PDB file of C-alpha atoms in Angstrom:
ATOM      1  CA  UNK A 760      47.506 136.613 180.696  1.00 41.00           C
ATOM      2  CA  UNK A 761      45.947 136.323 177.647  1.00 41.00           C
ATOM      3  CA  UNK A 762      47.572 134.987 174.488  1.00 42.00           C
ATOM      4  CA  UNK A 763      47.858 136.796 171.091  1.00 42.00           C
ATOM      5  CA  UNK A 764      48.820 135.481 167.903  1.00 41.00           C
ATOM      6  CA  UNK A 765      50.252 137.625 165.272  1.00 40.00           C
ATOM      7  CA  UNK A 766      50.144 135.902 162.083  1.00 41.00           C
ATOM      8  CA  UNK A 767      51.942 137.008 158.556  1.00 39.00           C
ATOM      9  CA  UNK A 768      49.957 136.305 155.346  1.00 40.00           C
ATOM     10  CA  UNK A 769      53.325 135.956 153.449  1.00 42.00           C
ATOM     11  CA  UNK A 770      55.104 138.847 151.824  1.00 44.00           C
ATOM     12  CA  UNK A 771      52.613 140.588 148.843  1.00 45.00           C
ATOM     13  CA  UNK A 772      54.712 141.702 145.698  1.00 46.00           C
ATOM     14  CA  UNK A 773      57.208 144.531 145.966  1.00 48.00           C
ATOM     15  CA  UNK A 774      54.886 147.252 143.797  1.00 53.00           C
ATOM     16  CA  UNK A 775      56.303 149.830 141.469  1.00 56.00           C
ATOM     17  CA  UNK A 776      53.751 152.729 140.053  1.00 55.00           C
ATOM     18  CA  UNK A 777      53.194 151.596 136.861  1.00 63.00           C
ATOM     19  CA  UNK A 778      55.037 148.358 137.591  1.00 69.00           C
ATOM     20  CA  UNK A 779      52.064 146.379 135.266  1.00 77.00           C
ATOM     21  CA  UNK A 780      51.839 148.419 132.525  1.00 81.00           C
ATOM     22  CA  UNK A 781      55.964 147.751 131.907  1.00 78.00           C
ATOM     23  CA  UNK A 782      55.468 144.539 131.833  1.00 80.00           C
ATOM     24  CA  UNK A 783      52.535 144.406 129.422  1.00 84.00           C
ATOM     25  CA  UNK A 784      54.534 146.662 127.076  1.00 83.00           C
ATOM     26  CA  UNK A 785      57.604 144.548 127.164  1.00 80.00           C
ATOM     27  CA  UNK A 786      55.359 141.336 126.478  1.00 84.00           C
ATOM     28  CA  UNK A 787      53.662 142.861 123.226  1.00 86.00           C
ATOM     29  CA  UNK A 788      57.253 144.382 121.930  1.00 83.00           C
ATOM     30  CA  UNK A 789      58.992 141.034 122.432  1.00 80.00           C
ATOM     31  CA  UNK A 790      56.249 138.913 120.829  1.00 86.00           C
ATOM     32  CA  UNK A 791      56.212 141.279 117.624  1.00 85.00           C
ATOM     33  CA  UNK A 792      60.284 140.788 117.433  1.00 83.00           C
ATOM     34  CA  UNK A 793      60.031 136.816 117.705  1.00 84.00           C
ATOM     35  CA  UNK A 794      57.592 136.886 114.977  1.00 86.00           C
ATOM     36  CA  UNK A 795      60.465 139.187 113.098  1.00 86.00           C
ATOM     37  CA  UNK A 796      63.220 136.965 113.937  1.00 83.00           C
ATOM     38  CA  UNK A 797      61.475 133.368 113.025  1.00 85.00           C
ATOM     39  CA  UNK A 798      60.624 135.005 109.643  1.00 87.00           C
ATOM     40  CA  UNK A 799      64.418 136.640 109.535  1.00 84.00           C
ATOM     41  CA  UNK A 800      65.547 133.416 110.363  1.00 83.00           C
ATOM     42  CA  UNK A 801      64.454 131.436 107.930  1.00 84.00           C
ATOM     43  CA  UNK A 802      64.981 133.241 105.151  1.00 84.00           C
ATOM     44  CA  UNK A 803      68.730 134.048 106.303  1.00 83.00           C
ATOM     45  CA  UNK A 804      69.144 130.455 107.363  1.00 82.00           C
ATOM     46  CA  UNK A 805      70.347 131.462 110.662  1.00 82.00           C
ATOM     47  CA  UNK A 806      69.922 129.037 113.233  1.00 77.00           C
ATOM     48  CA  UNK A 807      71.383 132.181 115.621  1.00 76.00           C
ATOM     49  CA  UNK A 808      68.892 134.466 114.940  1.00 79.00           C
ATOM     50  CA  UNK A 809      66.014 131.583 115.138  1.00 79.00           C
ATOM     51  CA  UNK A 810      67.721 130.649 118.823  1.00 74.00           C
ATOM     52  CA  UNK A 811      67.615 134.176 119.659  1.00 74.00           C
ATOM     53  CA  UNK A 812      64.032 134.370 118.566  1.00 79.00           C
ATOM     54  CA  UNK A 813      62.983 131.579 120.518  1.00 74.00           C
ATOM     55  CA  UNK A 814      64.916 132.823 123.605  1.00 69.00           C
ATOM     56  CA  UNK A 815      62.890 136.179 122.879  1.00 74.00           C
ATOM     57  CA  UNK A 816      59.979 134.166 122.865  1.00 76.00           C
ATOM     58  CA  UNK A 817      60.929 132.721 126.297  1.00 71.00           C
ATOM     59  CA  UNK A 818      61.381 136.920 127.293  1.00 71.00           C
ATOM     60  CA  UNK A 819      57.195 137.046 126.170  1.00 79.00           C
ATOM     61  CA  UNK A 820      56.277 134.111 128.396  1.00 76.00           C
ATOM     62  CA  UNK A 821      58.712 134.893 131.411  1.00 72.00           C
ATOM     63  CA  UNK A 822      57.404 138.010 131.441  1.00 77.00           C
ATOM     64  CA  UNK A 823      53.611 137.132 131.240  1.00 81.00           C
ATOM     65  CA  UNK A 824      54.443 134.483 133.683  1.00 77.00           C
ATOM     66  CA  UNK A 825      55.832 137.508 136.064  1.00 74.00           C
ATOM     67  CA  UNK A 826      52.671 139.155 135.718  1.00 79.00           C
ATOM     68  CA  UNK A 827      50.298 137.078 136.436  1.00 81.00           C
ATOM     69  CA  UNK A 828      52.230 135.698 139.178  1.00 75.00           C
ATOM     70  CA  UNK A 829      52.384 139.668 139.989  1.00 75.00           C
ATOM     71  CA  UNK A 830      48.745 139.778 140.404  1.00 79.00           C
ATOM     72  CA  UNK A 831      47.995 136.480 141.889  1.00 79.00           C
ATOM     73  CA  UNK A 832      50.333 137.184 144.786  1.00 74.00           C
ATOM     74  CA  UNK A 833      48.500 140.474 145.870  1.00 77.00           C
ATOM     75  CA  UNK A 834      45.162 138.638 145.903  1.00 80.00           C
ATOM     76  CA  UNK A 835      44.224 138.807 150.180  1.00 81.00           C
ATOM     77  CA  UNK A 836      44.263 135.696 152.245  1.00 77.00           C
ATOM     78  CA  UNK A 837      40.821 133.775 152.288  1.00 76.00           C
ATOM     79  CA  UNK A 838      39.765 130.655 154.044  1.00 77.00           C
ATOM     80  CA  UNK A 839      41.683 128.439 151.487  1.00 78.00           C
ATOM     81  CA  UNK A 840      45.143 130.158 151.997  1.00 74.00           C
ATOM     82  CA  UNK A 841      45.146 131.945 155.025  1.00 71.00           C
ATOM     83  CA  UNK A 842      48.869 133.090 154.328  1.00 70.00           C
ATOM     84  CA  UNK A 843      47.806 134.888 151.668  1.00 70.00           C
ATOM     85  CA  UNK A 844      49.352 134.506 147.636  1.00 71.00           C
ATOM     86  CA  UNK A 845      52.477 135.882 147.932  1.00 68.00           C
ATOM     87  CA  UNK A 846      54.381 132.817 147.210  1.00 71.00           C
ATOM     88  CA  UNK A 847      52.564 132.968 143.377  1.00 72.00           C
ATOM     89  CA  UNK A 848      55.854 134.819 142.437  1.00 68.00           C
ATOM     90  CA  UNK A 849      58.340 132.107 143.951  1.00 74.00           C
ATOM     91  CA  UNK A 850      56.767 129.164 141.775  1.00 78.00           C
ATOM     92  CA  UNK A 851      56.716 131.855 138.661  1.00 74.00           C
ATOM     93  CA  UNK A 852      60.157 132.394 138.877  1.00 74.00           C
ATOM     94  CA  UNK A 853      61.009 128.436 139.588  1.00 82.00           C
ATOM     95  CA  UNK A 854      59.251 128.623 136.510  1.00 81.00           C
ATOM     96  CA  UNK A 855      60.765 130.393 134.353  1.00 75.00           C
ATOM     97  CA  UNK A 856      64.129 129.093 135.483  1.00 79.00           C
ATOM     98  CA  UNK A 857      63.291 125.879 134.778  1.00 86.00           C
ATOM     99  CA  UNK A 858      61.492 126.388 131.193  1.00 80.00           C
ATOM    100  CA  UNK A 859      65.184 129.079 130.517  1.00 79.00           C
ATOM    101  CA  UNK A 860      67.275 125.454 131.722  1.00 87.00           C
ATOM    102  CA  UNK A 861      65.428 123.361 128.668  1.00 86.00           C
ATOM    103  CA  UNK A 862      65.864 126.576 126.449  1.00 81.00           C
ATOM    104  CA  UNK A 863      69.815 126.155 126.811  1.00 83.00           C
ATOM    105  CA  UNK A 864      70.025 122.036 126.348  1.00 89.00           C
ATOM    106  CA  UNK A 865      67.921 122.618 123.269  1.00 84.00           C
ATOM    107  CA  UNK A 866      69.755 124.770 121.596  1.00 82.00           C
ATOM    108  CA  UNK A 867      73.255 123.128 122.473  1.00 89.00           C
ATOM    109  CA  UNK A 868      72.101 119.851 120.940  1.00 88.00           C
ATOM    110  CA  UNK A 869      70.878 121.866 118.007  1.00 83.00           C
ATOM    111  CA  UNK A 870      74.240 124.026 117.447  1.00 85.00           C
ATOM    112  CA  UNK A 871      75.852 120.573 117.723  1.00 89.00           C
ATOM    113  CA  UNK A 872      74.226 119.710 114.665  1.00 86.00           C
ATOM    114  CA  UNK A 873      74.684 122.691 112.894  1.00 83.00           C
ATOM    115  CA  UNK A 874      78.380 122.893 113.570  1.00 86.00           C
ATOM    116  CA  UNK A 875      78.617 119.183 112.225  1.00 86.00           C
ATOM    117  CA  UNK A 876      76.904 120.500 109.385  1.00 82.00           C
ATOM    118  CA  UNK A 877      76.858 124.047 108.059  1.00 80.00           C
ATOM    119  CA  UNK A 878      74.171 125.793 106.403  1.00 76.00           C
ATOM    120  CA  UNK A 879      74.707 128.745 104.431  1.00 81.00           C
ATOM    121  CA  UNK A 880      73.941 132.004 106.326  1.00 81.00           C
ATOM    122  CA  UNK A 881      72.722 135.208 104.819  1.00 83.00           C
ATOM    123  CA  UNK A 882      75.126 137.591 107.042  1.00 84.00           C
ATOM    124  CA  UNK A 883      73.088 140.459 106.489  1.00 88.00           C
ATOM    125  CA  UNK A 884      70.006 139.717 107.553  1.00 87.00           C
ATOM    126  CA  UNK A 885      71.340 138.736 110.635  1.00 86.00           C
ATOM    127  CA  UNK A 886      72.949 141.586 111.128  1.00 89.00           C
ATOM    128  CA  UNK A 887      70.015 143.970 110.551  1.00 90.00           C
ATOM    129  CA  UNK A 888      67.503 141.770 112.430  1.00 87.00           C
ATOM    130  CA  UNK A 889      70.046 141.209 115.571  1.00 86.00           C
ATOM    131  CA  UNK A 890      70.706 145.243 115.571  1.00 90.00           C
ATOM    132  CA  UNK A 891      66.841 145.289 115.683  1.00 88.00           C
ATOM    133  CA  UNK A 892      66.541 142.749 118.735  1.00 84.00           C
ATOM    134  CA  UNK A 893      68.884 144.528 120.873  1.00 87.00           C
ATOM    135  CA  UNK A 894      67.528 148.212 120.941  1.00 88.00           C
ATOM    136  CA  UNK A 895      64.428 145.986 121.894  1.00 84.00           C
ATOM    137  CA  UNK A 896      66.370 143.907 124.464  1.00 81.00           C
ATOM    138  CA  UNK A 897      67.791 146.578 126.053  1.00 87.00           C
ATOM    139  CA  UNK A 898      64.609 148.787 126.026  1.00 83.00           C
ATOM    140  CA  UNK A 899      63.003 145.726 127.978  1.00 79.00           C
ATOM    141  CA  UNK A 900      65.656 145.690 130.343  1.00 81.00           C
ATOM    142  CA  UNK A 901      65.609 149.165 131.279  1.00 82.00           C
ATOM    143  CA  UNK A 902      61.702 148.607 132.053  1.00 75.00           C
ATOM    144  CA  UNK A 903      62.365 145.641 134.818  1.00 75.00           C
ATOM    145  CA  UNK A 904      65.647 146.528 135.858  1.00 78.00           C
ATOM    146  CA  UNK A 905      64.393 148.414 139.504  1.00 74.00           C
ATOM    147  CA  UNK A 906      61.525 146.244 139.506  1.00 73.00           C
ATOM    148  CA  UNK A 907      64.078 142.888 139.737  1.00 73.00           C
ATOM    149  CA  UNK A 908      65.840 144.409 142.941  1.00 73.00           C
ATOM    150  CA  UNK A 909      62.981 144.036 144.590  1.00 70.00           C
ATOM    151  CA  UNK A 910      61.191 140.840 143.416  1.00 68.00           C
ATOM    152  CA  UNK A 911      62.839 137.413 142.234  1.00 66.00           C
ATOM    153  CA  UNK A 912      60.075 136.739 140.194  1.00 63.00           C
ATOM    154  CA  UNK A 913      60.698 139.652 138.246  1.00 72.00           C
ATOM    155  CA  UNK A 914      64.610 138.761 138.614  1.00 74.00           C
ATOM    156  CA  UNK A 915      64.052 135.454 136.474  1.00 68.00           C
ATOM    157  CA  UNK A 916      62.104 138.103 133.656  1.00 69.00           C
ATOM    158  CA  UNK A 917      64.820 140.440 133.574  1.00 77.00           C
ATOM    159  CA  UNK A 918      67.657 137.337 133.338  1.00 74.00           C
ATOM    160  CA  UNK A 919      65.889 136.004 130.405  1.00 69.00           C
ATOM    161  CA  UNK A 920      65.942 139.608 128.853  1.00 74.00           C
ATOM    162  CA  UNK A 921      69.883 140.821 129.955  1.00 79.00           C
ATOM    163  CA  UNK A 922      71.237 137.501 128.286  1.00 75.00           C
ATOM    164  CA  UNK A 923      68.651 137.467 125.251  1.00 75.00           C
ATOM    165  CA  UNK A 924      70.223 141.325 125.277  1.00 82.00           C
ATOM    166  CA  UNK A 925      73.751 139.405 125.097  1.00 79.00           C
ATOM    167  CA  UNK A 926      72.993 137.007 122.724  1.00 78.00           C
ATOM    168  CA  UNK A 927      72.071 139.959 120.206  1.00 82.00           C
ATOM    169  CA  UNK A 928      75.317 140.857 120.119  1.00 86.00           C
ATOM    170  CA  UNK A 929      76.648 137.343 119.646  1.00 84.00           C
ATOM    171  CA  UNK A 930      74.334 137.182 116.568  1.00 84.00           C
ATOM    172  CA  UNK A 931      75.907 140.823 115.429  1.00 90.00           C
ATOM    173  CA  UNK A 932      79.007 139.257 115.760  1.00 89.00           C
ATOM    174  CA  UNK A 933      78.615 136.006 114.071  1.00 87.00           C
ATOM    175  CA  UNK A 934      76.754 137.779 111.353  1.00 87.00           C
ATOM    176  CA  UNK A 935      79.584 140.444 110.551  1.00 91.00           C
ATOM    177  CA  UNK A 936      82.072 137.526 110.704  1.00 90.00           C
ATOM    178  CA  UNK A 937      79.811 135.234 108.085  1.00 88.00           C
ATOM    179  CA  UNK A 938      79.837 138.800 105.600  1.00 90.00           C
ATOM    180  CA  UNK A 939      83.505 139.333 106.039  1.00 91.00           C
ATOM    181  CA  UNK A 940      84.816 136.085 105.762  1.00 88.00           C
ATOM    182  CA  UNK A 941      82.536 133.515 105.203  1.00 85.00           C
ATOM    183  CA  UNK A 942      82.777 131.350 108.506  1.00 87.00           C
ATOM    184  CA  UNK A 943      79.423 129.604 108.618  1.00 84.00           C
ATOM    185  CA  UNK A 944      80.560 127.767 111.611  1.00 86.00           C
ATOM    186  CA  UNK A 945      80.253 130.612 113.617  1.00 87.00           C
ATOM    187  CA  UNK A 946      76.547 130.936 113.745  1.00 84.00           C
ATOM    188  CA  UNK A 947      76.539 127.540 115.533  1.00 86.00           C
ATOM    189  CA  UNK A 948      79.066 128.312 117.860  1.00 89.00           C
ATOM    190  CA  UNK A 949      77.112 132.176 118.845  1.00 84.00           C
ATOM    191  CA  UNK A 950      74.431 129.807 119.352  1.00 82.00           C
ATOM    192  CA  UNK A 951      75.835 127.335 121.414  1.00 87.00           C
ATOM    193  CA  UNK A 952      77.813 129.983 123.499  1.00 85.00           C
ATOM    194  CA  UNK A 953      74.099 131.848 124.115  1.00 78.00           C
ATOM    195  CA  UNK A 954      73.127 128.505 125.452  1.00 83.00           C
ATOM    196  CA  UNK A 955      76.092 128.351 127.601  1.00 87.00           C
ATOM    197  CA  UNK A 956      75.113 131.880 128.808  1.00 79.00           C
ATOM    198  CA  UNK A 957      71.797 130.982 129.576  1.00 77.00           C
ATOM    199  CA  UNK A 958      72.493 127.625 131.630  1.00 86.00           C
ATOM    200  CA  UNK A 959      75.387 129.340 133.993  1.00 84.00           C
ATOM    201  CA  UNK A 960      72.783 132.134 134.808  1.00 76.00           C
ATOM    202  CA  UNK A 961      69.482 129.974 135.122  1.00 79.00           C
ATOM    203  CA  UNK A 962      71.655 127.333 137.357  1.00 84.00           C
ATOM    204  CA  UNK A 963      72.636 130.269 139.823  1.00 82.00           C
ATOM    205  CA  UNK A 964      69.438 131.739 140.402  1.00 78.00           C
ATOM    206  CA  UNK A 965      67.122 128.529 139.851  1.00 83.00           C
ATOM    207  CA  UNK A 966      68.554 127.295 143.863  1.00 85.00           C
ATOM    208  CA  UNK A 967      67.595 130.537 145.325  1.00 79.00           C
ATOM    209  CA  UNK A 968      64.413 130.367 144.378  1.00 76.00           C
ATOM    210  CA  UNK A 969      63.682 126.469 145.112  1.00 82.00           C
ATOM    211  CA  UNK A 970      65.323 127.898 148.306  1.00 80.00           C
ATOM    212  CA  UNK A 971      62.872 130.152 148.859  1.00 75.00           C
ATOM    213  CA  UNK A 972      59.819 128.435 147.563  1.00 77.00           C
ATOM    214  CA  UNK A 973      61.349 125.430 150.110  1.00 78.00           C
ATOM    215  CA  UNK A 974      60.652 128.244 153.001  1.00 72.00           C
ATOM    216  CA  UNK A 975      64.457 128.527 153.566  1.00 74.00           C
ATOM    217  CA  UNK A 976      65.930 131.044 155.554  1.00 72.00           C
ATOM    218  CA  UNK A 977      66.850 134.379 153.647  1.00 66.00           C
ATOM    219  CA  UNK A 978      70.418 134.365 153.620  1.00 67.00           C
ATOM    220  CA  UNK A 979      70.574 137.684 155.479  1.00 67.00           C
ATOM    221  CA  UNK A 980      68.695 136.576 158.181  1.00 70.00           C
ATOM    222  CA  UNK A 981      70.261 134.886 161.619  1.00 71.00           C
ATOM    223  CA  UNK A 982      67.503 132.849 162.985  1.00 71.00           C
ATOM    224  CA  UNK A 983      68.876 133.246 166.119  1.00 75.00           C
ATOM    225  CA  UNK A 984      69.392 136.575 166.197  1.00 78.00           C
ATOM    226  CA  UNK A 985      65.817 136.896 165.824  1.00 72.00           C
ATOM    227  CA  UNK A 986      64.434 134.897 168.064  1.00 75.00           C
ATOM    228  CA  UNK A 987      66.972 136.322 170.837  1.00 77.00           C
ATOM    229  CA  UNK A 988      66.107 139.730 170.014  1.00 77.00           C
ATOM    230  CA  UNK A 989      62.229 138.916 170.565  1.00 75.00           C
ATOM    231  CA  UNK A 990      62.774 137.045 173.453  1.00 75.00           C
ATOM    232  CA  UNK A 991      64.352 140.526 175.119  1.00 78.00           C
ATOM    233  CA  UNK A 992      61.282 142.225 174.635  1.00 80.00           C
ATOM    234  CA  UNK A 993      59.318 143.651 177.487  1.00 79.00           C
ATOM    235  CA  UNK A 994      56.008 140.828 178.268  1.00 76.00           C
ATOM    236  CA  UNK A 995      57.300 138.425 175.618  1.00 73.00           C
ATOM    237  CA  UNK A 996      56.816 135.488 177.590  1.00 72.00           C
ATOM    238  CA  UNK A 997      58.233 132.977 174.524  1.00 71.00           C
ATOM    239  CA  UNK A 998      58.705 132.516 171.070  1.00 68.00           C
ATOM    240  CA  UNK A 999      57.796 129.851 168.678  1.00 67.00           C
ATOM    241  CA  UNK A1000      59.568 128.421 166.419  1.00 60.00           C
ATOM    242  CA  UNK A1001      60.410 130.972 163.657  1.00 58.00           C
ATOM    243  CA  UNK A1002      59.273 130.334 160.255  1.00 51.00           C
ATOM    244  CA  UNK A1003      60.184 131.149 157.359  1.00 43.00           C
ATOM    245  CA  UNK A1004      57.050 133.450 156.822  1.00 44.00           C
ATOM    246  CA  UNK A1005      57.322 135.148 159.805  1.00 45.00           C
ATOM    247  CA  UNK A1006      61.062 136.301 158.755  1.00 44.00           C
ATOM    248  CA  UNK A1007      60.158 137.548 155.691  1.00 45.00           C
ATOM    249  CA  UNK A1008      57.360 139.744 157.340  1.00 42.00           C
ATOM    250  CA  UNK A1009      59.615 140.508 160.059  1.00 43.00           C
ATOM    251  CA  UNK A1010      56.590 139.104 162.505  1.00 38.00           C
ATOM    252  CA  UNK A1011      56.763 135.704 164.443  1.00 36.00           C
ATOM    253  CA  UNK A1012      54.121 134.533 166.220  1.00 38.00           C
ATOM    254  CA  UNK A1013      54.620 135.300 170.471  1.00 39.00           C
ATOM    255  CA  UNK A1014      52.402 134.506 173.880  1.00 38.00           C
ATOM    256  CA  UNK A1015      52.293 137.678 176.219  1.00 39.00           C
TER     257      UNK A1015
END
């Protein structure tokens, strides 16, 4: 009997029409409002708004990161990686988790400071900018929402923009609050509780991925299940071990 090996080249990129193009718009709208919230920044003396511009700077680069992870992963297998590039878009969102972790510890040590000493805020600056921000945010989140269903990589983009989305209207808040009553300590503590944001949400999904990237098991997939169910059918002689690939192909490799 002869043998035959059927072997998965890892799972390419879930692909939306027009998937790319999203992405490069969202990357060229969020880079133009950083540049808009550094400069509104400074001259409000907002260390909100600059923390949300630097989080919408992290948007930018998750975002590219997606993309050319995007790419990279639909590149065919060759001689140097016979399982193909598929796993490009596990160490891009790893990534970007990571890079969104060091975001969050930044900006707590510098609301910290702030809070221990206040800086006066222009309120309405803030305001105007952070109303800005979030049509943006939310635009960008509308563009990768069905794309992050069906691609982690994307998920880690579209977490960066649905809390920098959030932390617009933390900055909205804080700013109305500094016009009405004059509470400079509230810009620290927005920032510091958009930092909190961030680290809850990057520490939930950053496992998953390491998970995945570590060839775990999906967790809707019984390994034994799987290899049981193979073993049933008709001229399967046996199965080897199931990998990780394999699963996510929904191939293993069997003698007949």
């Amino acid at each position: 009997m002869s043998s035959h090996h059927s072997h998965s080249h890892g799972p390419s990129p879930a692909d939306i029409p027009g998937g790319d193009k999203r992405l490069a718009f969202a990357i060229a709208v969020n880079v133009l409002l950083t540049v808009a919230q550094v400069i509104g920044g400074v001259f409000s003396g907002s260390l909100a708004l600059i923390a949300d511009a630097i989080h919408n700077l992290s948007d930018a680069a998750a975002l590219a990161i997606a993309l050319i992870a995007r790419k990279i992963a639909r590149q065919p297998a060759d001689a140097n990686h016979t399982y193909g590039h598929g796993r490009a878009e596990m160490i891009g969102a790893v990534f970007n988790l990571a890079w969104l972790i060091f975001i969050g510890l930044f900006l707590i040590v510098e609301a910290v400071n702030r809070l221990l000493d206040p800086q006066p805020v222009e309120g309405w600056t803030v305001v105007i900018i952070a109303g800005i921000a979030l049509i943006v945010d939310i635009a960008t989140v509308m563009l990768t929402y069905s794309m992050s269903k069906q691609s982690m990589n994307i998920r880690a983009a579209f977490i960066h923009n649905l809390s920098d989305a959030l932390a617009s209207v933390g900055v909205i808040i804080g700013g109305t609050l500094i016009i009405l009553y004059e509470w400079l300590f509230v810009d620290a503590i927005v920032t510091m509780v958009i930092s909190i944001y961030i680290l809850a949400h990057a520490g939930i999904e950053i496992p998953k991925a390491i998970h995945i990237l570590m060839q775990g098991v999906p967790q809707d997939t019984d390994v034994t299940e799987v290899t049981t169910g193979l073993q049933q059918v008709d001229g399967v002689r046996n199965v080897h071990p199931v990998s990780y690939t394999h699963l996510r192909a929904h191939e293993t490799e069997a003698d007949l």
